[in-house]
PDB file of C-alpha atoms in Angstrom:
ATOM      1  CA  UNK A   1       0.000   0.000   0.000  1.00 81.00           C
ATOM      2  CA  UNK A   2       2.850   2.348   0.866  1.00 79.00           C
ATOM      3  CA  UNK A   3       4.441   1.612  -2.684  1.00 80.00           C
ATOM      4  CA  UNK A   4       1.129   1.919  -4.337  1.00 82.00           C
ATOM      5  CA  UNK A   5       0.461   5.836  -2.650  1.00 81.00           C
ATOM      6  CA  UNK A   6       4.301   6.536  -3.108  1.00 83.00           C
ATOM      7  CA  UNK A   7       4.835   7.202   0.904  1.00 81.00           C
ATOM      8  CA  UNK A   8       8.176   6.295   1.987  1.00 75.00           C
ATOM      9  CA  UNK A   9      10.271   5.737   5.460  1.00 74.00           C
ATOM     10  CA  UNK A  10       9.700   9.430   6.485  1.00 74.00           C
ATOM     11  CA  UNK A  11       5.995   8.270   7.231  1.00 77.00           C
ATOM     12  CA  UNK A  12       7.156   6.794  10.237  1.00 78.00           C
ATOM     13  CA  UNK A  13       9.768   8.638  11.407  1.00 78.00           C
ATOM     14  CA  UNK A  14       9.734  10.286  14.889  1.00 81.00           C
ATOM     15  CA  UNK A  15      11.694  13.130  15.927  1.00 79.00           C
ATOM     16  CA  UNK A  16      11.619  16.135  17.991  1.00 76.00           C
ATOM     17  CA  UNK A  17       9.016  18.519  16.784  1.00 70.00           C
ATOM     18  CA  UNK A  18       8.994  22.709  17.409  1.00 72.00           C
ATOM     19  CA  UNK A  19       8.134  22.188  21.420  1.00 74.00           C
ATOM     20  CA  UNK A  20      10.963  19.425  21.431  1.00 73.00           C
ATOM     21  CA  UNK A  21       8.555  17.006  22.264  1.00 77.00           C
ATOM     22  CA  UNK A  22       9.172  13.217  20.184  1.00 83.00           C
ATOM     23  CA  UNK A  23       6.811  12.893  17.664  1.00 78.00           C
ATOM     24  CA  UNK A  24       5.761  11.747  13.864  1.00 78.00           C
ATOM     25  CA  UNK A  25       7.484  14.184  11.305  1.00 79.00           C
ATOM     26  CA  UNK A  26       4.784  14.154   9.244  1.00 81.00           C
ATOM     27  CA  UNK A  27       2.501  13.965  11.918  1.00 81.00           C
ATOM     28  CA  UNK A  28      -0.569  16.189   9.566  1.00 84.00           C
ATOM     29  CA  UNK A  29       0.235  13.659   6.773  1.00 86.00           C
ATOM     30  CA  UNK A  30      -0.333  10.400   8.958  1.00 87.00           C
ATOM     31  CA  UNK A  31      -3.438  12.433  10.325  1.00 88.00           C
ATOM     32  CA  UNK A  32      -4.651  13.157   6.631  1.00 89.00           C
ATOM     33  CA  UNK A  33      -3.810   9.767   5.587  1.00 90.00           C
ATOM     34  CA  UNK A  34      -6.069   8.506   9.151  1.00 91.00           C
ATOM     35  CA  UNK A  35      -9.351   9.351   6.642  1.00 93.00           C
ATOM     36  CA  UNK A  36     -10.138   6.500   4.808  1.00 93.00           C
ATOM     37  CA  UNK A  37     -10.781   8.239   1.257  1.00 95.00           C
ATOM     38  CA  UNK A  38      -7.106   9.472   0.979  1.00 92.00           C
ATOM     39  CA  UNK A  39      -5.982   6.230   0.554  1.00 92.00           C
ATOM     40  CA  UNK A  40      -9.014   5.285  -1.657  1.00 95.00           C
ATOM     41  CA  UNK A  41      -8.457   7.811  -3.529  1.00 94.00           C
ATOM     42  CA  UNK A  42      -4.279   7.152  -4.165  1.00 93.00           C
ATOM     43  CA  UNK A  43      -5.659   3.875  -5.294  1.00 94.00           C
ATOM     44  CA  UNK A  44      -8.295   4.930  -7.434  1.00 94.00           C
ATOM     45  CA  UNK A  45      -5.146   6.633  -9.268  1.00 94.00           C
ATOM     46  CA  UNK A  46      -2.820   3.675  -8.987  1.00 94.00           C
ATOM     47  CA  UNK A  47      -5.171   1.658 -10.800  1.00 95.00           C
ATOM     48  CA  UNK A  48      -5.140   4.049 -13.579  1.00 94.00           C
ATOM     49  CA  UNK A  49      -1.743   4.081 -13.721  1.00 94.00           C
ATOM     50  CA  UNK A  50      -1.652   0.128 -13.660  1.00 93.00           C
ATOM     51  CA  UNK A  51      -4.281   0.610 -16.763  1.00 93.00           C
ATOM     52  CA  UNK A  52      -1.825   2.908 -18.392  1.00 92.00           C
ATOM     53  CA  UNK A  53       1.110   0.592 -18.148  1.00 91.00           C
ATOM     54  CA  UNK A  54      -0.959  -2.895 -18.454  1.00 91.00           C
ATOM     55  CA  UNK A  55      -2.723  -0.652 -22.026  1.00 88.00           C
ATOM     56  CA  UNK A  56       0.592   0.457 -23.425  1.00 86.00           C
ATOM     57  CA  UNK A  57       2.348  -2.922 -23.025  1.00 82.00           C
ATOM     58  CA  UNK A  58       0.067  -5.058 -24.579  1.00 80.00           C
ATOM     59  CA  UNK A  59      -0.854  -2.303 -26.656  1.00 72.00           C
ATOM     60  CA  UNK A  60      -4.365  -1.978 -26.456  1.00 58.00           C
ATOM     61  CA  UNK A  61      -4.516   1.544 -27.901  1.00 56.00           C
ATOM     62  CA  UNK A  62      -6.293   2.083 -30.878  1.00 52.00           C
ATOM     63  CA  UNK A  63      -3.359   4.427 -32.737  1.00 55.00           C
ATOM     64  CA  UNK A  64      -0.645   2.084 -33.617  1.00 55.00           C
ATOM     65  CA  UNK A  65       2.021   4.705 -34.261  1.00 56.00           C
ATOM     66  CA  UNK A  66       2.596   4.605 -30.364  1.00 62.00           C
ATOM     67  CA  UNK A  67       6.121   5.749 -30.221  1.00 70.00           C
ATOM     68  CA  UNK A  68       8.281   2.899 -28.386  1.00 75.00           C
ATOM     69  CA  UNK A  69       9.061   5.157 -25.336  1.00 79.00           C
ATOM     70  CA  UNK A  70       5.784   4.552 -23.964  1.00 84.00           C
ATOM     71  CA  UNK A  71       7.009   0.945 -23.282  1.00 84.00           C
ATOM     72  CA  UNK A  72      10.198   1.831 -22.088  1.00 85.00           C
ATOM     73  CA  UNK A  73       8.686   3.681 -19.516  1.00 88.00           C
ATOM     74  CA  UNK A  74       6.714   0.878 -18.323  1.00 89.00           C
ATOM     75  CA  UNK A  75       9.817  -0.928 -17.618  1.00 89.00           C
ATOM     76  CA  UNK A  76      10.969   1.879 -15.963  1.00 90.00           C
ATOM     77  CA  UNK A  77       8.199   1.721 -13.840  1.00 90.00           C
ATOM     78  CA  UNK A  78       8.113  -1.409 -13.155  1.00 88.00           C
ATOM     79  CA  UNK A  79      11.546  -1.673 -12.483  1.00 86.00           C
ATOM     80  CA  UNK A  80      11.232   1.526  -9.759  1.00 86.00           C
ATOM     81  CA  UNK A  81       8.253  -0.168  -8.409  1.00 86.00           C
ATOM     82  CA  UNK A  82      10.277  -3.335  -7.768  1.00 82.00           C
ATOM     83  CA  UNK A  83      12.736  -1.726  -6.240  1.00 80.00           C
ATOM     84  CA  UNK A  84      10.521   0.179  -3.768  1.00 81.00           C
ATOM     85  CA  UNK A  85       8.117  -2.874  -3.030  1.00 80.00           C
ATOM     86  CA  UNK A  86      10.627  -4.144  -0.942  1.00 74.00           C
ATOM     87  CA  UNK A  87       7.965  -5.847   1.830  1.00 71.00           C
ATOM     88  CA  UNK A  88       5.215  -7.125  -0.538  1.00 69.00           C
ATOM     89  CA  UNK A  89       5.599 -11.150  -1.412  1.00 71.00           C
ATOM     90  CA  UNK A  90       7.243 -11.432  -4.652  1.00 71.00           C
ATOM     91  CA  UNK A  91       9.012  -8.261  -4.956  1.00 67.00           C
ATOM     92  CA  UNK A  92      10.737  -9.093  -1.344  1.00 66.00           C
ATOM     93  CA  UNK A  93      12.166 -12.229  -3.074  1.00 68.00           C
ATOM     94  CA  UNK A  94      13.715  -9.701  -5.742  1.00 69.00           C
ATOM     95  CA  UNK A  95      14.920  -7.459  -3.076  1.00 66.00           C
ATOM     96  CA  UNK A  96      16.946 -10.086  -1.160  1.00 70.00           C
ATOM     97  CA  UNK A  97      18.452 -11.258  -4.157  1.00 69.00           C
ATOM     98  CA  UNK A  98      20.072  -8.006  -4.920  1.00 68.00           C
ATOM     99  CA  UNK A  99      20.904  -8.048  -1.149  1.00 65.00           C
ATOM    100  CA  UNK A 100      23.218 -10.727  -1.243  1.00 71.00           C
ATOM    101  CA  UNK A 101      25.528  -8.213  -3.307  1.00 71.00           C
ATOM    102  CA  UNK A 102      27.670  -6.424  -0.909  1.00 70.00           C
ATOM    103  CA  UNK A 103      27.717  -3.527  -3.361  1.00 67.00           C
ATOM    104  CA  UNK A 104      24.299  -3.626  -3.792  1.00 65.00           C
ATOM    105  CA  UNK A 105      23.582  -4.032   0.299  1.00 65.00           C
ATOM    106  CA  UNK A 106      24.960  -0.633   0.748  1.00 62.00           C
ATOM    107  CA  UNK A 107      24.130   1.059  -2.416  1.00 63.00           C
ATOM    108  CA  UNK A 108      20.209   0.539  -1.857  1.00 64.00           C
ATOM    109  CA  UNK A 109      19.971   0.554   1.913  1.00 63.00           C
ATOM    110  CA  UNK A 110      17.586   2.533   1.164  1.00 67.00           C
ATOM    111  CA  UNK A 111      15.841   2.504  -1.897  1.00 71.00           C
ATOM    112  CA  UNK A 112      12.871   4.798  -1.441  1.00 76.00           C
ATOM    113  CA  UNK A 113      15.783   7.673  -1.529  1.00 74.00           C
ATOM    114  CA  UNK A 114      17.115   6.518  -4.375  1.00 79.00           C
ATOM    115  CA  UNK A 115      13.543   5.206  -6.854  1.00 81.00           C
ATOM    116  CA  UNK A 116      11.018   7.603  -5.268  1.00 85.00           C
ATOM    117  CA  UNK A 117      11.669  10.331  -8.046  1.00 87.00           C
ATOM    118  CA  UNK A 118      11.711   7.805 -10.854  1.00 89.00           C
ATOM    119  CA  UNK A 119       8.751   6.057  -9.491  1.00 88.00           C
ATOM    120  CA  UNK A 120       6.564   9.423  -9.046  1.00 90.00           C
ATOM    121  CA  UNK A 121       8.137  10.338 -12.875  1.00 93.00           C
ATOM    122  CA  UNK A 122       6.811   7.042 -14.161  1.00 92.00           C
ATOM    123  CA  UNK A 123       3.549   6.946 -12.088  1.00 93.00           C
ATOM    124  CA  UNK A 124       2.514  10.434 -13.562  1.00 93.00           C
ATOM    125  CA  UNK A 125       3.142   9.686 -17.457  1.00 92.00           C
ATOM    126  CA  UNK A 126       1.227   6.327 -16.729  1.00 92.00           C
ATOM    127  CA  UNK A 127      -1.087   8.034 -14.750  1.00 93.00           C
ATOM    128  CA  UNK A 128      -1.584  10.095 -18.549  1.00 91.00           C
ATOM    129  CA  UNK A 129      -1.832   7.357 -20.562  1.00 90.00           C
ATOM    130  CA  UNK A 130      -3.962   5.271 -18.401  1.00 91.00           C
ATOM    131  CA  UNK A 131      -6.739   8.259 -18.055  1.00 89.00           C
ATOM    132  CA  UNK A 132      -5.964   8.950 -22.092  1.00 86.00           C
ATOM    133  CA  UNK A 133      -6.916   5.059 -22.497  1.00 86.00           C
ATOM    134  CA  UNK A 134      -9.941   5.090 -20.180  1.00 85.00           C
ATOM    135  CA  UNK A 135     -11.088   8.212 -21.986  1.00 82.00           C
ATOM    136  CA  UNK A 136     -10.481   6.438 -25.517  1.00 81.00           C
ATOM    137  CA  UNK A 137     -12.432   3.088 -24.580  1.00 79.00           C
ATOM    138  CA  UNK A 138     -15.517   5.829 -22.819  1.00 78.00           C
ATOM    139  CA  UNK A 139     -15.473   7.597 -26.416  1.00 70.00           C
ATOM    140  CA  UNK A 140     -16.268   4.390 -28.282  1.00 69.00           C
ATOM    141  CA  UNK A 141     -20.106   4.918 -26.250  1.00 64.00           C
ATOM    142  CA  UNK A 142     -20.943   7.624 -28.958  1.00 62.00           C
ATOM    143  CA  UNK A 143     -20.555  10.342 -25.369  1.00 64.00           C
ATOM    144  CA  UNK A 144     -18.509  13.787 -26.248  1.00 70.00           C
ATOM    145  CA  UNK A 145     -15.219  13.108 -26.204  1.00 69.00           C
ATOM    146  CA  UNK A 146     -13.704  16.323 -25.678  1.00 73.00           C
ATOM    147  CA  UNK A 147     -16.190  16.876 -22.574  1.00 75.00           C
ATOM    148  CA  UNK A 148     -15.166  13.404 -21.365  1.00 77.00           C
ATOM    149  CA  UNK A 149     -11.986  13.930 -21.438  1.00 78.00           C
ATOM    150  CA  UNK A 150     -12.061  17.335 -19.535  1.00 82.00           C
ATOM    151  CA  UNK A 151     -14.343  15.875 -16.835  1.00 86.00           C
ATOM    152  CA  UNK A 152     -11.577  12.933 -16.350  1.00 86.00           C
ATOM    153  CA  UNK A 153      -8.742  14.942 -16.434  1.00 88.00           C
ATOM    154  CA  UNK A 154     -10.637  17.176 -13.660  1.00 92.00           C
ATOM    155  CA  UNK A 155     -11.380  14.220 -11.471  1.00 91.00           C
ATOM    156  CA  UNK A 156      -8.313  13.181 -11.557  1.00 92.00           C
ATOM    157  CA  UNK A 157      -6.831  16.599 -10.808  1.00 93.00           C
ATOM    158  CA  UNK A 158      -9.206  16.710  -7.865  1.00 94.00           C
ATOM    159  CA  UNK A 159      -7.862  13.411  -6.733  1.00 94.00           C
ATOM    160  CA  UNK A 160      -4.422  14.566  -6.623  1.00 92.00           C
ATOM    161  CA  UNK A 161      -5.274  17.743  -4.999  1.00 93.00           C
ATOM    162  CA  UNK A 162      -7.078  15.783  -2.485  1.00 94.00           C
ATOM    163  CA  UNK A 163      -4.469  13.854  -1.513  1.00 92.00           C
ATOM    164  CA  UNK A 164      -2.037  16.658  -1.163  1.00 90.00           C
ATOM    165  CA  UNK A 165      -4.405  19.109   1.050  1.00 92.00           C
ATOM    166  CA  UNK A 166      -1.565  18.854   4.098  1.00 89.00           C
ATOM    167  CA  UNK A 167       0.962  20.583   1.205  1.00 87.00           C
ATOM    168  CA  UNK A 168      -1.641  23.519   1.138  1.00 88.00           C
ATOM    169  CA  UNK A 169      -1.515  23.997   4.508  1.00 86.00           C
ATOM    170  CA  UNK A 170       1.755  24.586   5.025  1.00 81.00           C
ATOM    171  CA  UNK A 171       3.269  20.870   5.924  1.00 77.00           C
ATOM    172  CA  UNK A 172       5.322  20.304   2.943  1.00 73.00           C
ATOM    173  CA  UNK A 173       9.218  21.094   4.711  1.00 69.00           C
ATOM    174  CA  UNK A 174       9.630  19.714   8.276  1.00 65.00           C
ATOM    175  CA  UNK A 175      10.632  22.039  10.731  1.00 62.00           C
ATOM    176  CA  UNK A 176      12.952  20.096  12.635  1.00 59.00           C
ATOM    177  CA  UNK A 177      14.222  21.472  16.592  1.00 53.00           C
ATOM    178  CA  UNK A 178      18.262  22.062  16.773  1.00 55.00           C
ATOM    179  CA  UNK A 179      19.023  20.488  20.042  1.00 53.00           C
TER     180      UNK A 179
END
């Protein structure tokens, strides 16, 4: 799940906050997170971005001059999402193989620092196709297309606005206490 909504280590991270009290460090995110449709709605959008990379691979689009980029980037993704699913069953099988490299043991102790950008690069352009493809296989039900496609593309916006609302209020840099 924590792969799937891109939230890393720093969830769960406790240090001194502005009062020098011990506590979360992204204590308004874990509370924002607490409601039940912020993660629905990070998987709402990971399943679109699954249908963008599951569409383009097995090329289920109806324009065939889909330039070959499109499935290099789902390799990409996949690749970043392996790495970062370190804890879910078969990807944790991947993970300790690399981890019986030395070089790669210290290189990727941890791997959220080092995938997280490429992930949230790879989730966004299949986050574009996906929605492109949903809005494609809607058109074929004789419903505006252009109309559809705004209405999508604003959903989705909301979504990701949605999820964010803790950035908007100030809790996107963590202030943290010099002892």
């Amino acid at each position: 799940l924590d792969t799937a909504l891109l939230r890393g280590f720093w969830f769960n991270n406790i240090d001194p906050n502005l009062s020098g009290d011990f506590d979360y460090m992204f204590l308004p995110w874990r509370q924002h997170f607490d409601n039940p449709l912020v993660p629905a709605a990070g998987l709402i959008l990971f399943a679109i971005v699954l249908i963008g990379a599951l569409s383009t691979l097995f090329k289920l689009r109806a324009s065939s001059q889909k330039p070959k980029a499109y499935i290099a980037f789902v390799f990409l993704f996949v690749f970043a999402f392996t790495m970062l699913a370190t804890d879910a069953p078969i990807f944790s099988q991947i993970n300790e193989l690399f981890r019986k490299i030395p070089l790669f043991e210290q290189a990727f102790r941890f791997p959220f620092t080092k995938f997280n950008t490429l992930c949230a690069l790879t989730y966004s352009l299949m986050l574009a196709l996906g929605l492109s493809y949903l809005v494609e296989l809607m058109g074929k039900s004789k419903l505006n297309l252009k109309l559809l496609g705004v209405f999508s593309f604003l959903l989705v916006a909301a979504l990701v606005i949605f999820i964010a609302i803790p950035a908007f209020r100030g809790n996107l840099f963590y202030e943290k206490v010099k002892m």
